Coordinates of N, CA, C and O in Angstrom, one line a residue:
M217 N 0.8 -1.2 0.0 CA 0.0 0.0 0.0 C 0.9 1.3 0.0 O 1.9 1.3 0.7
E218 N 0.5 2.2 -0.8 CA 1.2 3.5 -0.9 C 1.1 4.2 0.4 O 0.1 4.4 1.0
S219 N 2.3 4.7 0.9 CA 2.2 5.4 2.2 C 2.4 6.9 2.1 O 2.4 7.6 3.1
L220 N 2.6 7.4 0.9 CA 2.7 8.9 0.7 C 1.4 9.5 0.5 O 0.6 9.0 -0.4
H221 N 1.1 10.5 1.3 CA -0.3 11.1 1.3 C -0.1 12.6 1.3 O 1.0 13.1 1.6
K222 N -1.2 13.4 1.0 CA -1.1 14.8 1.2 C -2.5 15.3 1.8 O -3.5 14.7 1.5
I223 N -2.4 16.4 2.5 CA -3.5 17.0 3.1 C -3.2 18.5 3.1 O -2.1 18.9 3.3
A224 N -4.2 19.3 2.9 CA -4.0 20.8 3.0 C -4.6 21.3 4.3 O -5.7 20.8 4.7
L225 N -3.9 22.2 4.9 CA -4.3 22.7 6.2 C -4.3 24.3 6.3 O -3.3 24.9 5.8
G226 N -5.4 24.8 6.8 CA -5.4 26.3 6.9 C -5.9 26.6 8.3 O -6.7 25.9 8.9
G227 N -5.4 27.7 8.9 CA -5.9 28.1 10.2 C -5.3 29.4 10.7 O -5.9 30.2 11.3
G228 N -4.0 29.5 10.4 CA -3.3 30.7 10.8 C -2.4 31.1 9.7 O -2.5 30.6 8.5
C229 N -1.4 31.9 10.0 CA -0.4 32.4 9.0 C 0.3 31.2 8.4 O 0.7 30.2 9.1
H230 N 0.4 31.2 7.1 CA 1.1 30.0 6.4 C 2.6 29.9 6.7 O 3.1 28.8 6.6
W231 N 3.2 31.0 7.2 CA 4.6 30.9 7.6 C 4.7 30.1 8.9 O 5.6 29.2 9.0
C232 N 3.7 30.3 9.8 CA 3.7 29.5 11.0 C 3.4 28.0 10.8 O 4.0 27.1 11.3
T233 N 2.3 27.8 10.0 CA 1.9 26.5 9.7 C 3.0 25.7 9.0 O 3.2 24.5 9.3
E234 N 3.6 26.3 8.0 CA 4.7 25.7 7.3 C 5.8 25.2 8.3 O 6.3 24.1 8.2
A235 N 6.2 26.1 9.2 CA 7.3 25.8 10.2 C 6.9 24.6 11.0 O 7.7 23.7 11.3
V236 N 5.7 24.6 11.5 CA 5.2 23.5 12.4 C 5.4 22.1 11.6 O 6.0 21.2 12.1
F237 N 4.9 22.1 10.4 CA 4.9 20.8 9.7 C 6.2 20.4 9.1 O 6.5 19.2 9.0
Q238 N 7.0 21.4 8.8 CA 8.4 21.1 8.4 C 9.2 20.5 9.5 O 10.2 19.8 9.2
S239 N 8.8 20.6 10.7 CA 9.6 20.2 11.9 C 9.2 18.8 12.3 O 9.8 18.3 13.3
L240 N 8.4 18.1 11.5 CA 7.9 16.7 11.9 C 8.6 15.6 11.2 O 8.9 15.7 10.0
K241 N 8.7 14.5 11.9 CA 9.2 13.3 11.2 C 8.1 12.8 10.3 O 6.9 13.0 10.5
G242 N 8.5 12.3 9.2 CA 7.6 11.7 8.2 C 7.0 12.7 7.2 O 6.3 12.3 6.3
V243 N 7.3 14.0 7.4 CA 6.8 15.0 6.5 C 7.8 15.2 5.4 O 9.0 15.6 5.7
D244 N 7.4 15.0 4.2 CA 8.4 15.0 3.1 C 8.5 16.4 2.5 O 9.6 16.9 2.1
K245 N 7.4 17.1 2.4 CA 7.4 18.5 1.8 C 6.2 19.3 2.3 O 5.1 18.7 2.6
V246 N 6.4 20.6 2.4 CA 5.3 21.5 2.8 C 5.3 22.6 1.8 O 6.3 23.3 1.6
E247 N 4.1 22.7 1.1 CA 3.9 23.8 0.1 C 3.1 24.9 0.8 O 2.0 24.7 1.3
Q248 N 3.7 26.1 0.8 CA 3.0 27.2 1.4 C 2.3 28.1 0.4 O 2.9 28.4 -0.7
G249 N 1.1 28.5 0.7 CA 0.4 29.3 -0.3 C -1.1 29.6 0.2 O -1.3 29.8 1.3
F250 N -2.0 29.5 -0.8 CA -3.4 29.8 -0.6 C -4.2 28.7 -1.2 O -4.0 28.3 -2.4
V251 N -5.2 28.3 -0.5 CA -6.1 27.2 -0.9 C -7.5 27.7 -1.0 O -8.0 28.5 -0.2
A252 N -8.2 27.2 -2.0 CA -9.7 27.5 -2.2 C -10.4 26.2 -2.2 O -9.9 25.2 -2.7
S253 N -11.7 26.2 -1.8 CA -12.6 25.1 -1.8 C -13.7 25.4 -2.8 O -13.4 25.8 -3.9
E254 N -14.9 25.3 -2.4 CA -16.1 25.6 -3.2 C -17.1 26.3 -2.4 O -17.0 26.5 -1.2
K255 N -18.1 26.8 -3.1 CA -19.2 27.6 -2.6 C -18.8 28.7 -1.7 O -17.9 29.5 -2.1
E256 N -19.2 28.8 -0.4 CA -18.8 29.9 0.5 C -17.4 29.9 0.8 O -16.8 30.9 1.4
S257 N -16.6 28.8 0.5 CA -15.2 28.7 0.8 C -14.4 28.8 -0.4 O -13.3 28.2 -0.5
S258 N -14.9 29.4 -1.5 CA -14.2 29.4 -2.8 C -13.1 30.5 -2.9 O -12.3 30.5 -3.8
S259 N -13.1 31.4 -1.9 CA -12.0 32.4 -1.9 C -10.8 31.8 -1.4 O -10.8 30.8 -0.6
F260 N -9.6 32.3 -1.8 CA -8.4 31.8 -1.4 C -8.1 32.2 0.1 O -8.3 33.4 0.4
S261 N -7.5 31.3 0.8 CA -7.2 31.5 2.2 C -5.8 30.9 2.5 O -5.4 29.9 1.9
E262 N -5.0 31.6 3.4 CA -3.7 31.0 3.7 C -3.7 29.6 4.1 O -4.5 29.2 5.0
A263 N -2.8 28.8 3.6 CA -2.8 27.4 3.9 C -1.5 26.7 3.5 O -0.7 27.4 2.8
V264 N -1.3 25.5 3.8 CA -0.2 24.7 3.3 C -0.7 23.3 2.9 O -1.7 22.9 3.3
I265 N 0.1 22.7 1.9 CA -0.2 21.4 1.6 C 0.9 20.6 2.2 O 2.1 20.8 1.9
V266 N 0.6 19.6 3.0 CA 1.6 18.8 3.7 C 1.6 17.4 3.0 O 0.6 16.7 2.9
H267 N 2.8 17.1 2.5 CA 3.0 15.7 1.9 C 3.7 14.9 3.0 O 4.8 15.3 3.5
F268 N 3.1 13.7 3.3 CA 3.7 13.0 4.4 C 3.7 11.5 4.2 O 2.9 11.0 3.3
D269 N 4.5 10.8 4.9 CA 4.6 9.3 4.8 C 3.8 8.8 5.9 O 4.2 8.9 7.1
S270 N 2.7 8.2 5.6 CA 1.7 7.7 6.7 C 2.3 6.5 7.4 O 1.7 6.1 8.4
S271 N 3.4 5.9 7.0 CA 4.0 4.8 7.8 C 4.9 5.4 8.9 O 5.3 4.7 9.8
K272 N 5.1 6.8 8.8 CA 6.0 7.4 9.8 C 5.2 8.4 10.7 O 5.5 8.7 11.8
I273 N 4.1 9.0 10.2 CA 3.2 9.9 10.9 C 1.8 9.7 10.4 O 1.6 9.6 9.1
S274 N 0.8 9.6 11.3 CA -0.5 9.3 10.8 C -1.3 10.6 10.5 O -0.9 11.7 11.0
L275 N -2.4 10.5 9.8 CA -3.2 11.6 9.5 C -3.8 12.1 10.8 O -3.9 13.3 11.0
R276 N -4.1 11.2 11.7 CA -4.6 11.6 13.0 C -3.6 12.6 13.7 O -4.0 13.6 14.3
D277 N -2.4 12.2 13.7 CA -1.3 13.0 14.3 C -1.2 14.4 13.6 O -1.1 15.4 14.3
I278 N -1.3 14.4 12.3 CA -1.2 15.6 11.5 C -2.3 16.5 11.9 O -2.2 17.7 12.2
I279 N -3.6 16.0 12.0 CA -4.7 16.8 12.3 C -4.7 17.3 13.8 O -5.0 18.4 14.1
A280 N -4.3 16.4 14.7 CA -4.1 16.8 16.1 C -3.2 18.0 16.3 O -3.5 19.0 17.0
I281 N -2.0 17.9 15.6 CA -1.0 19.0 15.7 C -1.6 20.2 15.1 O -1.5 21.3 15.6
H282 N -2.3 20.1 13.9 CA -2.9 21.3 13.3 C -3.9 21.9 14.3 O -3.9 23.2 14.4
L283 N -4.8 21.2 14.9 CA -5.8 21.7 15.8 C -5.2 22.5 17.0 O -5.7 23.5 17.5
H284 N -4.0 21.9 17.5 CA -3.4 22.5 18.7 C -2.5 23.7 18.4 O -2.1 24.4 19.3
T285 N -2.1 23.9 17.1 CA -1.2 24.9 16.8 C -1.8 26.1 16.1 O -1.1 27.0 15.5
H286 N -3.1 26.2 16.1 CA -3.8 27.4 15.6 C -5.1 27.5 16.4 O -5.5 26.6 17.2
K287 N -5.8 28.6 16.3 CA -7.0 28.9 17.1 C -8.2 28.1 16.5 O -9.1 28.7 15.9
S288 N -8.2 26.8 16.7 CA -9.2 25.9 16.1 C -10.6 26.0 16.7 O -11.5 25.3 16.3
T289 N -10.7 26.7 17.8 CA -12.0 26.8 18.5 C -12.5 28.3 18.5 O -13.5 28.5 19.2
S290 N -11.9 29.2 17.9 CA -12.3 30.6 18.0 C -12.6 31.2 16.6 O -11.7 31.1 15.7
E291 N -13.7 31.9 16.5 CA -14.0 32.7 15.4 C -13.3 34.1 15.6 O -13.2 34.5 16.8
H292 N -12.8 34.7 14.6 CA -12.3 36.0 14.8 C -12.4 36.8 13.5 O -12.7 36.2 12.4
S293 N -12.1 38.0 13.5 CA -12.3 38.9 12.3 C -11.4 38.5 11.1 O -11.7 39.0 10.0
M294 N -10.4 37.7 11.3 CA -9.5 37.4 10.2 C -9.8 36.0 9.6 O -9.0 35.5 8.8
R295 N -10.9 35.4 9.9 CA -11.2 34.0 9.5 C -11.3 33.9 7.9 O -11.0 32.8 7.4
S296 N -11.6 35.0 7.2 CA -11.6 34.8 5.8 C -10.2 34.7 5.2 O -10.0 33.9 4.2
K297 N -9.2 35.3 5.9 CA -7.8 35.2 5.4 C -7.2 33.9 6.0 O -6.4 33.3 5.4
Y298 N -7.6 33.6 7.2 CA -7.1 32.4 8.0 C -8.2 31.4 8.3 O -8.6 31.3 9.4
R299 N -8.8 30.8 7.2 CA -9.9 29.9 7.4 C -9.4 28.6 8.2 O -8.3 28.1 7.9
S300 N -10.1 28.2 9.2 CA -9.7 27.0 10.0 C -10.3 25.8 9.3 O -11.5 25.6 9.3
A301 N -9.4 25.1 8.5 CA -9.9 24.1 7.6 C -8.9 23.0 7.4 O -7.7 23.2 7.5
I302 N -9.4 21.8 7.1 CA -8.7 20.7 6.6 C -9.2 20.4 5.2 O -10.4 20.2 5.0
Y303 N -8.4 20.6 4.2 CA -8.8 20.4 2.8 C -8.4 19.0 2.4 O -7.2 18.6 2.4
V304 N -9.4 18.2 1.9 CA -9.2 16.8 1.6 C -9.2 16.7 0.0 O -9.8 17.4 -0.7
F305 N -8.4 15.6 -0.4 CA -8.3 15.4 -1.8 C -9.1 14.2 -2.3 O -9.1 13.9 -3.5
S306 N -9.8 13.5 -1.4 CA -10.6 12.3 -1.7 C -11.8 12.2 -0.8 O -11.7 12.6 0.4
E307 N -12.8 11.4 -1.2 CA -13.9 11.2 -0.3 C -13.5 10.3 0.8 O -14.0 10.5 2.0
K308 N -12.6 9.4 0.6 CA -12.0 8.5 1.7 C -11.4 9.4 2.8 O -11.6 9.2 4.0
D309 N -10.5 10.3 2.4 CA -9.9 11.2 3.3 C -10.9 12.1 4.0 O -10.8 12.4 5.2
E310 N -12.0 12.5 3.3 CA -13.0 13.3 4.0 C -13.7 12.5 5.1 O -13.8 13.0 6.2
L311 N -14.1 11.3 4.8 CA -14.7 10.5 5.9 C -13.8 10.2 7.1 O -14.2 10.4 8.2
L312 N -12.6 9.9 6.8 CA -11.6 9.7 7.9 C -11.3 11.0 8.7 O -11.3 11.0 9.9
T313 N -11.2 12.1 8.0 CA -11.0 13.4 8.6 C -12.1 13.8 9.5 O -11.9 14.3 10.7
V314 N -13.4 13.6 9.1 CA -14.5 13.9 9.9 C -14.5 13.1 11.2 O -14.8 13.6 12.3
K315 N -14.2 11.8 11.0 CA -14.1 10.9 12.2 C -13.0 11.4 13.2 O -13.2 11.4 14.4
I316 N -11.9 11.7 12.6 CA -10.7 12.1 13.5 C -11.1 13.4 14.2 O -10.9 13.5 15.4
L317 N -11.7 14.3 13.5 CA -12.1 15.6 14.2 C -13.1 15.3 15.3 O -13.0 15.9 16.4
S318 N -14.0 14.5 15.1 CA -15.0 14.1 16.1 C -14.3 13.5 17.3 O -14.6 13.8 18.5
D319 N -13.4 12.6 17.1 CA -12.6 11.9 18.2 C -11.8 12.9 18.9 O -11.7 12.8 20.1
L320 N -11.2 13.9 18.2 CA -10.3 14.8 18.9 C -11.0 16.0 19.6 O -10.4 16.7 20.4
Q321 N -12.3 16.1 19.4 CA -13.1 17.2 20.0 C -12.9 17.1 21.6 O -12.9 18.1 22.2
E322 N -12.8 15.9 22.1 CA -12.7 15.7 23.5 C -11.4 16.3 24.1 O -11.4 16.6 25.3
D323 N -10.4 16.6 23.3 CA -9.2 17.3 23.8 C -9.4 18.8 24.0 O -8.5 19.5 24.5
F324 N -10.6 19.3 23.6 CA -10.8 20.8 23.7 C -12.1 21.1 24.5 O -13.1 20.4 24.4
E325 N -12.0 22.1 25.3 CA -13.1 22.6 26.1 C -14.2 23.2 25.2 O -15.4 23.0 25.5
R326 N -13.8 24.0 24.3 CA -14.8 24.6 23.4 C -14.9 23.8 22.1 O -14.0 23.0 21.7
N327 N -16.0 24.0 21.4 CA -16.2 23.3 20.1 C -15.2 23.7 19.0 O -14.9 24.9 18.9
L328 N -14.7 22.8 18.3 CA -13.9 23.0 17.2 C -14.7 23.7 16.1 O -15.8 23.3 15.8
I329 N -14.1 24.7 15.4 CA -14.7 25.3 14.3 C -14.1 24.9 13.0 O -14.6 25.3 11.9
T330 N -13.1 24.1 13.1 CA -12.4 23.6 11.9 C -13.3 22.9 10.9 O -14.0 21.9 11.3
Q331 N -13.3 23.3 9.7 CA -14.2 22.7 8.7 C -13.4 21.7 7.9 O -12.2 21.8 7.7
V332 N -14.1 20.7 7.4 CA -13.5 19.7 6.4 C -14.1 20.1 5.1 O -15.3 20.1 4.8
L333 N -13.1 20.5 4.2 CA -13.5 21.1 2.9 C -12.8 20.3 1.7 O -11.7 19.8 1.9
T334 N -13.5 20.3 0.6 CA -12.9 19.7 -0.6 C -11.8 20.7 -1.2 O -12.1 21.8 -1.4
F335 N -10.6 20.1 -1.4 CA -9.6 20.9 -2.1 C -10.0 21.2 -3.5 O -10.3 20.2 -4.2
K336 N -9.9 22.4 -3.9 CA -10.2 22.8 -5.3 C -9.1 23.4 -6.0 O -8.9 23.2 -7.2
A337 N -8.3 24.3 -5.4 CA -7.3 25.1 -6.1 C -6.2 25.5 -5.1 O -6.5 25.7 -3.9
F338 N -5.0 25.7 -5.6 CA -3.9 26.2 -4.8 C -3.1 27.2 -5.6 O -2.8 27.0 -6.8
K339 N -2.7 28.2 -4.9 CA -1.7 29.2 -5.4 C -0.5 29.2 -4.5 O -0.7 29.5 -3.3
L340 N 0.6 28.9 -5.0 CA 1.9 29.0 -4.3 C 2.2 30.4 -3.9 O 2.0 31.3 -4.7
S341 N 2.7 30.6 -2.6 CA 3.1 31.9 -2.2 C 4.4 32.3 -2.9 O 5.1 31.4 -3.5
D342 N 4.8 33.5 -2.8 CA 6.0 34.0 -3.5 C 7.2 33.2 -2.9 O 7.3 33.0 -1.7
E343 N 8.1 32.8 -3.8 CA 9.2 32.0 -3.4 C 10.1 32.6 -2.3 O 10.6 31.9 -1.4
M344 N 10.1 34.0 -2.2 CA 10.9 34.6 -1.1 C 10.4 34.3 0.3 O 11.1 34.5 1.3
F345 N 9.1 33.8 0.4 CA 8.6 33.5 1.7 C 8.6 32.0 2.0 O 8.3 31.6 3.1
H346 N 9.1 31.1 1.1 CA 9.2 29.7 1.3 C 10.2 29.4 2.3 O 11.3 30.1 2.4
N347 N 10.0 28.4 3.2 CA 10.9 28.1 4.2 C 11.2 29.3 5.1 O 12.3 29.5 5.6
Y348 N 10.2 30.0 5.4 CA 10.3 31.3 6.1 C 11.0 31.2 7.4 O 12.0 31.9 7.7
Y349 N 10.5 30.3 8.3 CA 11.0 30.2 9.6 C 12.5 29.8 9.6 O 13.4 30.4 10.2
Y350 N 12.8 28.7 8.9 CA 14.1 28.2 8.9 C 15.2 29.1 8.2 O 16.3 28.9 8.4
S351 N 14.7 30.1 7.5 CA 15.6 31.0 6.9 C 15.6 32.3 7.7 O 16.5 33.2 7.4
N352 N 14.8 32.5 8.7 CA 14.6 33.8 9.4 C 14.4 33.6 10.9 O 13.6 34.4 11.5
K353 N 14.9 32.6 11.5 CA 14.6 32.3 12.9 C 14.7 33.5 13.9 O 14.0 33.6 14.9
Q354 N 15.6 34.5 13.6 CA 15.8 35.6 14.6 C 14.9 36.8 14.3 O 14.9 37.7 15.1
K355 N 14.1 36.7 13.2 CA 13.2 37.8 12.9 C 12.1 37.9 14.0 O 11.7 36.9 14.6
P356 N 11.7 39.1 14.4 CA 10.7 39.3 15.5 C 9.4 38.5 15.2 O 8.9 37.9 16.2
F357 N 9.0 38.4 14.0 CA 7.8 37.7 13.7 C 8.0 36.2 14.1 O 7.1 35.6 14.7
C358 N 9.1 35.6 13.8 CA 9.4 34.2 14.1 C 9.4 34.0 15.6 O 8.9 33.1 16.2
E359 N 10.1 34.9 16.3 CA 10.3 34.8 17.7 C 8.9 35.0 18.4 O 8.6 34.3 19.4
T360 N 8.1 35.9 17.9 CA 6.8 36.2 18.6 C 5.7 35.1 18.3 O 5.0 34.7 19.2
Y361 N 5.6 34.7 17.0 CA 4.5 33.9 16.6 C 4.8 32.4 16.4 O 4.0 31.5 16.7
I362 N 6.0 32.1 15.8 CA 6.3 30.8 15.4 C 7.0 30.0 16.6 O 6.6 28.9 16.8
N363 N 7.9 30.6 17.3 CA 8.6 29.9 18.4 C 7.6 29.4 19.4 O 7.8 28.2 19.8
P364 N 6.5 30.1 19.8 CA 5.6 29.5 20.8 C 4.9 28.2 20.2 O 4.6 27.3 21.0
K365 N 4.6 28.2 18.9 CA 4.0 27.0 18.3 C 5.0 25.8 18.3 O 4.6 24.7 18.6
L366 N 6.3 26.1 18.1 CA 7.2 25.0 18.1 C 7.5 24.6 19.5 O 7.8 23.4 19.7
K367 N 7.4 25.4 20.4 CA 7.6 25.0 21.8 C 6.4 24.1 22.2 O 6.6 23.1 22.9
L368 N 5.2 24.5 21.8 CA 4.0 23.6 22.1 C 4.3 22.2 21.4 O 4.0 21.2 22.0
L369 N 4.8 22.3 20.2 CA 5.0 21.0 19.5 C 6.0 20.1 20.3 O 5.7 18.9 20.4
L370 N 7.1 20.7 20.8 CA 8.0 20.0 21.6 C 7.4 19.5 22.9 O 7.7 18.3 23.3
N371 N 6.6 20.3 23.5 CA 6.0 19.9 24.8 C 4.9 18.8 24.7 O 4.8 18.0 25.5
C372 N 4.1 18.9 23.6 CA 3.0 18.0 23.5 C 3.1 16.9 22.5 O 2.4 15.9 22.5
F373 N 4.0 17.0 21.5 CA 4.2 16.1 20.4 C 5.6 15.7 20.2 O 6.0 15.5 19.0
S374 N 6.4 15.7 21.2 CA 7.9 15.5 21.0 C 8.3 14.3 20.3 O 9.3 14.3 19.5
E375 N 7.5 13.2 20.4 CA 7.9 12.0 19.7 C 7.7 12.1 18.2 O 8.3 11.3 17.5
L376 N 7.0 13.1 17.7 CA 6.8 13.3 16.3 C 7.7 14.4 15.7 O 7.8 14.6 14.5
V377 N 8.5 15.0 16.6 CA 9.4 16.1 16.1 C 10.7 15.5 15.6 O 11.3 14.6 16.2
D378 N 11.1 16.0 14.5 CA 12.4 15.6 13.9 C 13.5 16.5 14.6 O 13.6 17.7 14.3
S379 N 14.2 15.9 15.5 CA 15.1 16.7 16.3 C 16.3 17.3 15.5 O 16.9 18.3 15.9
K380 N 16.5 16.7 14.3 CA 17.6 17.3 13.4 C 17.1 18.6 12.9 O 17.9 19.4 12.5
K381 N 15.8 18.8 12.8 CA 15.3 20.0 12.2 C 15.2 21.1 13.3 O 15.4 22.3 13.0
L382 N 14.7 20.8 14.5 CA 14.5 21.7 15.5 C 15.7 21.7 16.5 O 15.7 20.9 17.5
V383 N 16.7 22.5 16.2 CA 17.9 22.6 17.1 C 18.1 24.0 17.6 O 17.7 24.9 17.0

């Protein structure tokens, strides 16, 4: 069985999301950009596409990390730019993702607002922003917004962190 999969994730700044998923074992590639779905979610929103080896990291782990590293339980004024979503590429992934979200709800006091949406389109961000964190660790934005997410990752999901990446 093929173990390489992909899922698109939106929720916060794609620089932050990219750094989180680049730091994990089993993640082969993270594409940073903007994703659109359909109907009321057809506008582009910041997101990443995570390519991962499911024999090394599960979809459940990917989703759990996603939910814990962005505001997955709160609506705010920037939700159109930062849609809390998991974009799926197949009906099978949609069914599995809905089940995983339901199971993970117990980890949160408030209701998850994260939507499961069909992936329709992707626009890559400007190349100068790719690998943003690992190229700019000392920038104030990274220290203020990304470092706390990586600290949470180390504290809550340390077994999934690639220690060679996070030094």
